[in-house]
Short mmCIF file of N, CA and C in Angstrom, two decimals:
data_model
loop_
_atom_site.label_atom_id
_atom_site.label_comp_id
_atom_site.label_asym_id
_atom_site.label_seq_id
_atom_site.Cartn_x
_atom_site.Cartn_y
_atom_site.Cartn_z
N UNK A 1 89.32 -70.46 9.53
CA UNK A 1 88.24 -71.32 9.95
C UNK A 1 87.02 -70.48 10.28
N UNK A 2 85.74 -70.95 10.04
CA UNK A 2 84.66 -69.93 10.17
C UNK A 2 84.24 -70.49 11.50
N UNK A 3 82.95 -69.94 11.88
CA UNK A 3 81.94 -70.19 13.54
C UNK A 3 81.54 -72.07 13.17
N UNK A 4 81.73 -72.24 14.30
CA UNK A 4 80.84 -73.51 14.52
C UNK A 4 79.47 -73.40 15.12
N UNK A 5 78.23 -73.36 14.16
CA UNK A 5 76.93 -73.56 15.03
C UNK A 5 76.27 -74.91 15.19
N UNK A 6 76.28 -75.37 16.37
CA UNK A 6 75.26 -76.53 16.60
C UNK A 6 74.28 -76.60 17.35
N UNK A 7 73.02 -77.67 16.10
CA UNK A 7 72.11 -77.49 16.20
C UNK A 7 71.18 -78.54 16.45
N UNK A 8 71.24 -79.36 17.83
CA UNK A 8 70.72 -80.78 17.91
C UNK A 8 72.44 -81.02 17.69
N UNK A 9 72.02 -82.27 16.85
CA UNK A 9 73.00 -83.08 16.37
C UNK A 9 73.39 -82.64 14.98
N UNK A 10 72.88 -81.86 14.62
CA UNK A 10 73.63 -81.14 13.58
C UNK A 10 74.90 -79.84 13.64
N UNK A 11 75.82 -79.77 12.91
CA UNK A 11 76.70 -79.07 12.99
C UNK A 11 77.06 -78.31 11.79
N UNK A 12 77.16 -77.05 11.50
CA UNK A 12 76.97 -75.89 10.59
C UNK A 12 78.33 -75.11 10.48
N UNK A 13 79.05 -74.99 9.69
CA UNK A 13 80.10 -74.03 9.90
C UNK A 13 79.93 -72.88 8.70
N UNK A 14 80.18 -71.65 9.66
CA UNK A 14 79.58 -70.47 8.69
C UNK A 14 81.04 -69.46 8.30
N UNK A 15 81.10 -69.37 7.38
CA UNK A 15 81.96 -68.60 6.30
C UNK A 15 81.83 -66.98 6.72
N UNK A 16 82.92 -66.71 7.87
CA UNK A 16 82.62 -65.73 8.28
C UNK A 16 83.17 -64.65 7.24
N UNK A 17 83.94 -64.92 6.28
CA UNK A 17 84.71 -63.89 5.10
C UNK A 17 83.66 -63.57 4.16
N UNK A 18 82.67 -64.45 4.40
CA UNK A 18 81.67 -64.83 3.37
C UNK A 18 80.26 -63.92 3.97
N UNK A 19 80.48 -64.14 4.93
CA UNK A 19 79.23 -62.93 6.16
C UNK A 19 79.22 -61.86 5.94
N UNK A 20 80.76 -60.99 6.00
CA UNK A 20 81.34 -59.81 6.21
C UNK A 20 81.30 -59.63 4.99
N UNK A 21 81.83 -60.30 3.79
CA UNK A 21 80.87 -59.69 2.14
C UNK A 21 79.57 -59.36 2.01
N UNK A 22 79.06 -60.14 2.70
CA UNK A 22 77.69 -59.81 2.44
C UNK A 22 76.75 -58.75 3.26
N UNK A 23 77.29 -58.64 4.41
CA UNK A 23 77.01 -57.95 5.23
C UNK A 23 77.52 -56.43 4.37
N UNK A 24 78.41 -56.05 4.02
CA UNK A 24 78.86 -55.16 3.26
C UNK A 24 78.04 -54.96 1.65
N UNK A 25 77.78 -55.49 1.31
CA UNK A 25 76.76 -55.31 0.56
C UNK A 25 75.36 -55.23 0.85
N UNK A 26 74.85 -55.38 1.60
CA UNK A 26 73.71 -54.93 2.60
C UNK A 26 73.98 -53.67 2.75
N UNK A 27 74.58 -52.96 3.71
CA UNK A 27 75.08 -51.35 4.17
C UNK A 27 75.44 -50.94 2.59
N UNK A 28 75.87 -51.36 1.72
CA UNK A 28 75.94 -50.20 0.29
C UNK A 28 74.93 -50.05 -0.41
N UNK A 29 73.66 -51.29 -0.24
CA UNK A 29 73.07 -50.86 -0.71
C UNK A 29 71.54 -49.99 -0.13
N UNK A 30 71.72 -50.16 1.34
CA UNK A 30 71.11 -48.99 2.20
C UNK A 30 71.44 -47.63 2.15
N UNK A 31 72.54 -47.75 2.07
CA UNK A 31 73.54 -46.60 1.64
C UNK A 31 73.06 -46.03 0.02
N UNK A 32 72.89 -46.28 -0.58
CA UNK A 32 72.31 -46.09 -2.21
C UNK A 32 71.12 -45.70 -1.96
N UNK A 33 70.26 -46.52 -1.14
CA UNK A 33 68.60 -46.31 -1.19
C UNK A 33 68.30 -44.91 -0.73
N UNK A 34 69.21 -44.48 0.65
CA UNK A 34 69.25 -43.64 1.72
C UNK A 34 69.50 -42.48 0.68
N UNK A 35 70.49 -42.58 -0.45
CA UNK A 35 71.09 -41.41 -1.28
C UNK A 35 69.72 -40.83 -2.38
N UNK A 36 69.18 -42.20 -2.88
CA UNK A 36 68.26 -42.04 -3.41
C UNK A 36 66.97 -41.23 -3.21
N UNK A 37 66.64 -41.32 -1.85
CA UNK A 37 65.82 -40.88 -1.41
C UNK A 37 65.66 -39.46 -0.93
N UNK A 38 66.89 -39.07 -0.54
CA UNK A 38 67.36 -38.08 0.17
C UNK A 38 67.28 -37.24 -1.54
N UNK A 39 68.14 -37.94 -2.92
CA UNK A 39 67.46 -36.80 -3.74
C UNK A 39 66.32 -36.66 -4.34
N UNK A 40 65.74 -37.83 -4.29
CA UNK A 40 63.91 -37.20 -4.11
C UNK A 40 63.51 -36.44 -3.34
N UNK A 41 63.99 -36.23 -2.01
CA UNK A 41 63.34 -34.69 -1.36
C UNK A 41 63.81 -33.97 -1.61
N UNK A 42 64.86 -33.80 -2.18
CA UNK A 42 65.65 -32.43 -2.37
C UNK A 42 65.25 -31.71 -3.77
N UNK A 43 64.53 -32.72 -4.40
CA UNK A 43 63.59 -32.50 -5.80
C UNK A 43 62.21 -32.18 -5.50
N UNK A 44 61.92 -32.73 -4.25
CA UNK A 44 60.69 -32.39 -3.82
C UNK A 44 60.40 -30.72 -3.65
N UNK A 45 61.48 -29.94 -2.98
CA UNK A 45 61.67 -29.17 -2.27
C UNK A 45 61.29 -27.92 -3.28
N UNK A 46 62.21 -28.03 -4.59
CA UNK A 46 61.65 -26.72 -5.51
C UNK A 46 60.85 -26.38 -5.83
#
């Protein structure tokens, strides 16, 4: 079962298996950018 958010009289249920995928794909691809970048300075450097 995921979170229950309510909002007024509305009620939302959020896919927390579905969060934690995505949330994980967020961090890999910071993780990539971070790599990326890091070998542009290291190209910078010579």
């Amino acid at each position: 079962m995921g979170k229950l958010v309510y909002d007024g009289k509305s009620v939302y249920e959020i896919d927390e298996d579905c969060l934690r995928k995505k949330e994980e794909r967020e961090r890999q691809k910071e993780m990539e950018w971070q790599r990326k970048e890091s070998e542009k300075n290291k190209n910078r450097r010579r």
